[in-house]
mmCIF file of C-alpha atoms in Angstrom:
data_model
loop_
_atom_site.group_PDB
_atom_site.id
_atom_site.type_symbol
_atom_site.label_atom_id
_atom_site.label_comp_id
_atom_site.label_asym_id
_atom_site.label_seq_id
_atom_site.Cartn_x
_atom_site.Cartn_y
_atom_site.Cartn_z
ATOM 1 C CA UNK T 1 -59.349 -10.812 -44.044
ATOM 2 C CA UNK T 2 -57.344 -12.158 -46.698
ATOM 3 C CA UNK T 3 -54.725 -9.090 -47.031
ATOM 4 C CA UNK T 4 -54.220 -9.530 -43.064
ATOM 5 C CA UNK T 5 -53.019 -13.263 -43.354
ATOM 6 C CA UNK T 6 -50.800 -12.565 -46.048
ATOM 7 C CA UNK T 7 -49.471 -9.551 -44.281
ATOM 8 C CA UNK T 8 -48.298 -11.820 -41.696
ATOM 9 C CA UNK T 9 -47.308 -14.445 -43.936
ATOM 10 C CA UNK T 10 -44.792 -12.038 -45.646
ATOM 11 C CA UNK T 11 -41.251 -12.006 -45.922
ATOM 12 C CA UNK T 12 -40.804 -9.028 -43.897
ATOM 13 C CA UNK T 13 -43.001 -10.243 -40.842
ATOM 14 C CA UNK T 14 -40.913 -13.363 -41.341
ATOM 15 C CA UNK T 15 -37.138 -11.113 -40.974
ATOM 16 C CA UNK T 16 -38.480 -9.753 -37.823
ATOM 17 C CA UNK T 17 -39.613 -12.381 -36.431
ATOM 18 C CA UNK T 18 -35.716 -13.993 -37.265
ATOM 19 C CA UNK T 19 -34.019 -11.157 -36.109
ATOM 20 C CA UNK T 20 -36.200 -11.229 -32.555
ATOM 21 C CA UNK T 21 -35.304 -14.728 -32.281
ATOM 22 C CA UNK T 22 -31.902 -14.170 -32.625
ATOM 23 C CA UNK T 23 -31.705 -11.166 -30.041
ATOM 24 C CA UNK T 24 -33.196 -12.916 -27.548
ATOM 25 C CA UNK T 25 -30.679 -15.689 -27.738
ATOM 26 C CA UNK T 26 -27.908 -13.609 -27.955
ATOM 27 C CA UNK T 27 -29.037 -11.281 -24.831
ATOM 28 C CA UNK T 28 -29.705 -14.581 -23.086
ATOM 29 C CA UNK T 29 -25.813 -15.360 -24.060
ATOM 30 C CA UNK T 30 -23.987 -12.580 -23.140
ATOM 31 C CA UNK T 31 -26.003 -11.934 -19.572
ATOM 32 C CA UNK T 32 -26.936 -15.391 -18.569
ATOM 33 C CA UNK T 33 -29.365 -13.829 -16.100
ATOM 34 C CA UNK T 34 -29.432 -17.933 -14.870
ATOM 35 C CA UNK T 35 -26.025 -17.886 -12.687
ATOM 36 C CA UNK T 36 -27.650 -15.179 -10.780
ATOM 37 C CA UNK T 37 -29.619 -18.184 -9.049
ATOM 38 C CA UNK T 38 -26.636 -20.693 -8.956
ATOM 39 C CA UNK T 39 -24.297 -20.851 -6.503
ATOM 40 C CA UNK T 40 -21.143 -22.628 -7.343
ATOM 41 C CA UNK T 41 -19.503 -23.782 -4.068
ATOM 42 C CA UNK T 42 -15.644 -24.642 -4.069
ATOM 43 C CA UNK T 43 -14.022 -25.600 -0.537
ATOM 44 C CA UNK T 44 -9.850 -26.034 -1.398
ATOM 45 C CA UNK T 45 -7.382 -26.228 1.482
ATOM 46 C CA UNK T 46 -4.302 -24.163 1.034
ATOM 47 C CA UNK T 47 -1.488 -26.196 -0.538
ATOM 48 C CA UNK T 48 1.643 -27.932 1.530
ATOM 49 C CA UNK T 49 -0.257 -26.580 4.640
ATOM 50 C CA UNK T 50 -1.184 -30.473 5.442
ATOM 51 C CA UNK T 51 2.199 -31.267 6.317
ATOM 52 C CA UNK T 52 2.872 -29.088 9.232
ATOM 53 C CA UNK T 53 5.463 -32.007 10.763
ATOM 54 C CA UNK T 54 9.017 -31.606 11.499
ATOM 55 C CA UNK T 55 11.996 -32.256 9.881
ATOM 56 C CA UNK T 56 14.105 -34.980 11.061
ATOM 57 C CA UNK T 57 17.083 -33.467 12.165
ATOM 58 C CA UNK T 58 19.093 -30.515 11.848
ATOM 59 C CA UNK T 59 22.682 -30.293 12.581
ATOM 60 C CA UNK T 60 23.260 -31.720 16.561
ATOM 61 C CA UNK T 61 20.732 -34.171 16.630
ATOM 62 C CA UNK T 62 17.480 -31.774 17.442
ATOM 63 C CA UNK T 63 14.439 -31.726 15.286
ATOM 64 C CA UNK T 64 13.211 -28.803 13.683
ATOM 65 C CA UNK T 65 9.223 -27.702 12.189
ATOM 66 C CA UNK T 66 9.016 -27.527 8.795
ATOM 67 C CA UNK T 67 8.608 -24.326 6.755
ATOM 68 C CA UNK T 68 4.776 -23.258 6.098
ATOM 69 C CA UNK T 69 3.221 -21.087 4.545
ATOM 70 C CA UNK T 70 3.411 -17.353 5.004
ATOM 71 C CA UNK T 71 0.698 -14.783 4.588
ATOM 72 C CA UNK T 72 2.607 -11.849 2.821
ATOM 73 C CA UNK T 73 -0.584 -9.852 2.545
ATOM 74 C CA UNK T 74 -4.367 -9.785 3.324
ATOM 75 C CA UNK T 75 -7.311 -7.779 2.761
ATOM 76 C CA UNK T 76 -11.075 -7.726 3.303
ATOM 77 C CA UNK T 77 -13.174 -8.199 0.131
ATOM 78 C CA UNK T 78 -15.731 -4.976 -0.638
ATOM 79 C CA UNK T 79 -18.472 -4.997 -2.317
ATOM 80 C CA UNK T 80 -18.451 -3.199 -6.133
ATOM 81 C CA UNK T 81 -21.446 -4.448 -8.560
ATOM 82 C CA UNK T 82 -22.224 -6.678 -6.758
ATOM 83 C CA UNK T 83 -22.562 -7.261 -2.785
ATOM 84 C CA UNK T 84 -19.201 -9.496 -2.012
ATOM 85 C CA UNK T 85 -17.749 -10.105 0.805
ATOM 86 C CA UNK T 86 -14.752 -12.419 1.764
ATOM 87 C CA UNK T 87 -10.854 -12.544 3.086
ATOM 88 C CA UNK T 88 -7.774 -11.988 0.637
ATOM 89 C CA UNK T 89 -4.490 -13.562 1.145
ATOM 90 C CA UNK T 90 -0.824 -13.410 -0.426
ATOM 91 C CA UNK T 91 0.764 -16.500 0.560
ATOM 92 C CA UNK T 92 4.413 -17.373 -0.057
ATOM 93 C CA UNK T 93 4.323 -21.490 -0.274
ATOM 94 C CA UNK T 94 7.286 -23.651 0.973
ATOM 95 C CA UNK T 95 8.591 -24.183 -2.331
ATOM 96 C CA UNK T 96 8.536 -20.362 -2.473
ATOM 97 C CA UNK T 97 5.783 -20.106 -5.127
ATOM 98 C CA UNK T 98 3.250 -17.704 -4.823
ATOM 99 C CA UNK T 99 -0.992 -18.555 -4.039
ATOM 100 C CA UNK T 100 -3.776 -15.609 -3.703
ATOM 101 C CA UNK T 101 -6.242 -17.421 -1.167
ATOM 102 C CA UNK T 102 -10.049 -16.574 -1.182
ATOM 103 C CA UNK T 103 -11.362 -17.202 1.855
ATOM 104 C CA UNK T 104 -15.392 -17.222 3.117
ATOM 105 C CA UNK T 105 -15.843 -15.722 -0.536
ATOM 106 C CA UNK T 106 -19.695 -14.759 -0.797
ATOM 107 C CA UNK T 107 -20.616 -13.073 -4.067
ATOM 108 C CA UNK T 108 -23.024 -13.409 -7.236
ATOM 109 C CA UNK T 109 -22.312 -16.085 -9.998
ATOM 110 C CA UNK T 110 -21.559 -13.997 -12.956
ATOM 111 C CA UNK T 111 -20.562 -14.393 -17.030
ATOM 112 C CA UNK T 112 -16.966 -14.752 -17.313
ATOM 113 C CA UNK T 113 -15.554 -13.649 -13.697
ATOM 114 C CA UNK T 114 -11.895 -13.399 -12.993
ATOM 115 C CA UNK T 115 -9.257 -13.351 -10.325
ATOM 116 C CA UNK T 116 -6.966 -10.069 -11.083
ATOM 117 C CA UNK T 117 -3.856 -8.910 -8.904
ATOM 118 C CA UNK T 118 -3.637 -5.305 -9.363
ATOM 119 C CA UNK T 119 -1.703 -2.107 -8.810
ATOM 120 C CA UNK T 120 -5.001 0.149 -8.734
ATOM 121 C CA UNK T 121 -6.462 1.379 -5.387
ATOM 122 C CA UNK T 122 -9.672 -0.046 -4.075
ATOM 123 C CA UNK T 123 -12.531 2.600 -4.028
ATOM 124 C CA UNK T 124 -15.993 2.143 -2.587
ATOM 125 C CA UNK T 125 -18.789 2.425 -4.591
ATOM 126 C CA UNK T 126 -19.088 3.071 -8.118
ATOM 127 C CA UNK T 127 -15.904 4.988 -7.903
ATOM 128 C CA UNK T 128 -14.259 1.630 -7.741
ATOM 129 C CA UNK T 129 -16.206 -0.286 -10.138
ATOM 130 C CA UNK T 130 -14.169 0.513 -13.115
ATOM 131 C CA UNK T 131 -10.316 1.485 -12.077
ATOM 132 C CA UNK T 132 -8.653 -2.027 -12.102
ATOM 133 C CA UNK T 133 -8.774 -2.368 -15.775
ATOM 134 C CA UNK T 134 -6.482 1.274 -16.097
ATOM 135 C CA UNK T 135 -3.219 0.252 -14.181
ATOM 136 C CA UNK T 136 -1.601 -2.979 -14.544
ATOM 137 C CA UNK T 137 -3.064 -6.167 -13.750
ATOM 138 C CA UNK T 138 -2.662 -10.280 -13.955
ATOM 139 C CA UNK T 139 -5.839 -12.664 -14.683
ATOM 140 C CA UNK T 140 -4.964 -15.363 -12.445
ATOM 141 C CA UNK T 141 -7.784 -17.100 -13.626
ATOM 142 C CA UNK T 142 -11.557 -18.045 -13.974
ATOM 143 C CA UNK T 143 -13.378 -17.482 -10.551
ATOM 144 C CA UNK T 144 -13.427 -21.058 -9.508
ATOM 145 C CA UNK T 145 -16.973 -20.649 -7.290
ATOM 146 C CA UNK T 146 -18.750 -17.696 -5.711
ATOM 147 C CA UNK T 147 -18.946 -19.363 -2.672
ATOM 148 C CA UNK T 148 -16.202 -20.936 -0.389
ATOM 149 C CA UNK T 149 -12.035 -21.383 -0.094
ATOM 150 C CA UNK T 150 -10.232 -21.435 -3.426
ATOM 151 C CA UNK T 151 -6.609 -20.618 -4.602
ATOM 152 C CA UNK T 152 -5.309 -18.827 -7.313
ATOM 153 C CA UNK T 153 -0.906 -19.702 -8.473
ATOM 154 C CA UNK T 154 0.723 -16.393 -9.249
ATOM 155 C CA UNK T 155 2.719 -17.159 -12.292
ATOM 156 C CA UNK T 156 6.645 -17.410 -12.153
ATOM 157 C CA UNK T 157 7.672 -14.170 -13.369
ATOM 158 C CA UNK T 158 4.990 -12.548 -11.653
ATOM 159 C CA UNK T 159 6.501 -9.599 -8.359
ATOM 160 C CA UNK T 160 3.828 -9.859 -5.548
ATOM 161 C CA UNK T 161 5.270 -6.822 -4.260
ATOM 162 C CA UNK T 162 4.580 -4.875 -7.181
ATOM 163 C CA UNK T 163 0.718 -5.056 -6.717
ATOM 164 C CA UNK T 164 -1.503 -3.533 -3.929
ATOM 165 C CA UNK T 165 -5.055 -5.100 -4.836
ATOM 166 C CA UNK T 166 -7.449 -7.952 -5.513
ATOM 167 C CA UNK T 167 -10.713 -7.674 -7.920
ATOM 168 C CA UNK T 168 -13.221 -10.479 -8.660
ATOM 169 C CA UNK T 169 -13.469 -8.798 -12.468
ATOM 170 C CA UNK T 170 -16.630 -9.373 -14.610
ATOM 171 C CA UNK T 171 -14.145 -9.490 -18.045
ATOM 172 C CA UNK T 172 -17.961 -9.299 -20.230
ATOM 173 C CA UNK T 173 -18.503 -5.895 -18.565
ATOM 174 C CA UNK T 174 -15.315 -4.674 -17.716
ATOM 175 C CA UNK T 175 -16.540 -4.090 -13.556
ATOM 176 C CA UNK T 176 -15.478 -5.362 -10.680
ATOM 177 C CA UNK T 177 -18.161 -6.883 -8.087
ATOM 178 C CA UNK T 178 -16.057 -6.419 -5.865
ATOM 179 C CA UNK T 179 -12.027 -5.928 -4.379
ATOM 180 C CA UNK T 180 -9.542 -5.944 -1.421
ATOM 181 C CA UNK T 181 -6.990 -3.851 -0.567
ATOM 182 C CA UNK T 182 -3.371 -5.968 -0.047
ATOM 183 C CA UNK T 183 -2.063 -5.084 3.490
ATOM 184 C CA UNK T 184 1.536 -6.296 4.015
ATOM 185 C CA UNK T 185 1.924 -8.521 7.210
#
């Protein structure tokens, strides 16, 4: 009885025990299995499309509508790792600046999920859950929400034109869960 309570009383039973501990924590870390049930909801209207008035006169006395925004591109979101679904668009603002739209986005919460504007082709399947990360891409960003209307600003020196695609990219596991195609209007 004795030489069974100080087996596990002993320093080794006591390392395990440590090193358990700590592999639990860092698998709950890196897969934080919890966003899978929370939603993150974010509604954003696209910007200077509030001001759709006119300007107050153009040469010979006649008003003329404002400038808004132009959809450059668009795409249907497909499903990858996860089931995703959702509208892409390239918009040109007023002010010429660039916005990738998400609209009706519906996908899983996820560790560490990205917005990338790539030149890769969108696959189904599991074909297409690891290509965007081969060509050339730009992170415009954490994924805001999982759920709604949200906007992503295209940096300055960024070409539009010289990308065809759209992945929501899990960065912690290198896979997309999911990705549009960029039709040109």
């Amino acid at each position: 009885m004795r030489r069974g309570r100080k087996l596990l009383s002993g320093p080794l039973v006591l390392a395990v025990l440590v090193v358990a501990v700590a592999g639990v924590g860092f698998g709950l870390y890196w897969f934080q299995p919890w966003k899978l049930w929370q939603d993150e909801n974010v509604q954003e209207a696209l910007p200077s499309a509030a001001a759709p008035s006119a300007t107050p006169s153009a040469p010979g006395g006649t008003s003329t509508p404002a400038a808004r925004p132009r959809t450059l591109a668009s795409g249907d979101l497909i499903s990858h790792e996860h089931a995703t679904s959702g509208t892409v668009k390239l918009v040109r603002l007023t002010d010429g600046s660039h916005v990738v739209r998400l609209e009706n986005l519906d996908t899983s919460n996820g560790p560490d999920l990205r917005v990338w504007l790539t030149d890769a082709p969108v696959k189904e399947g599991k074909a297409g859950w690891h290509v965007f990360d081969d060509g050339k891409h730009v992170s415009l960003g954490k994924l805001k929400g999982n759920k709604g209307n949200q906007n992503y600003v295209l940096p300055d020196d960024v070409d539009p034109a010289r990308y065809t695609s759209i992945s929501i990219w899990c960065d912690r596991f290198d896979v997309s869960f999911g990705a549009a195609e960029l039709a040109r209007a």
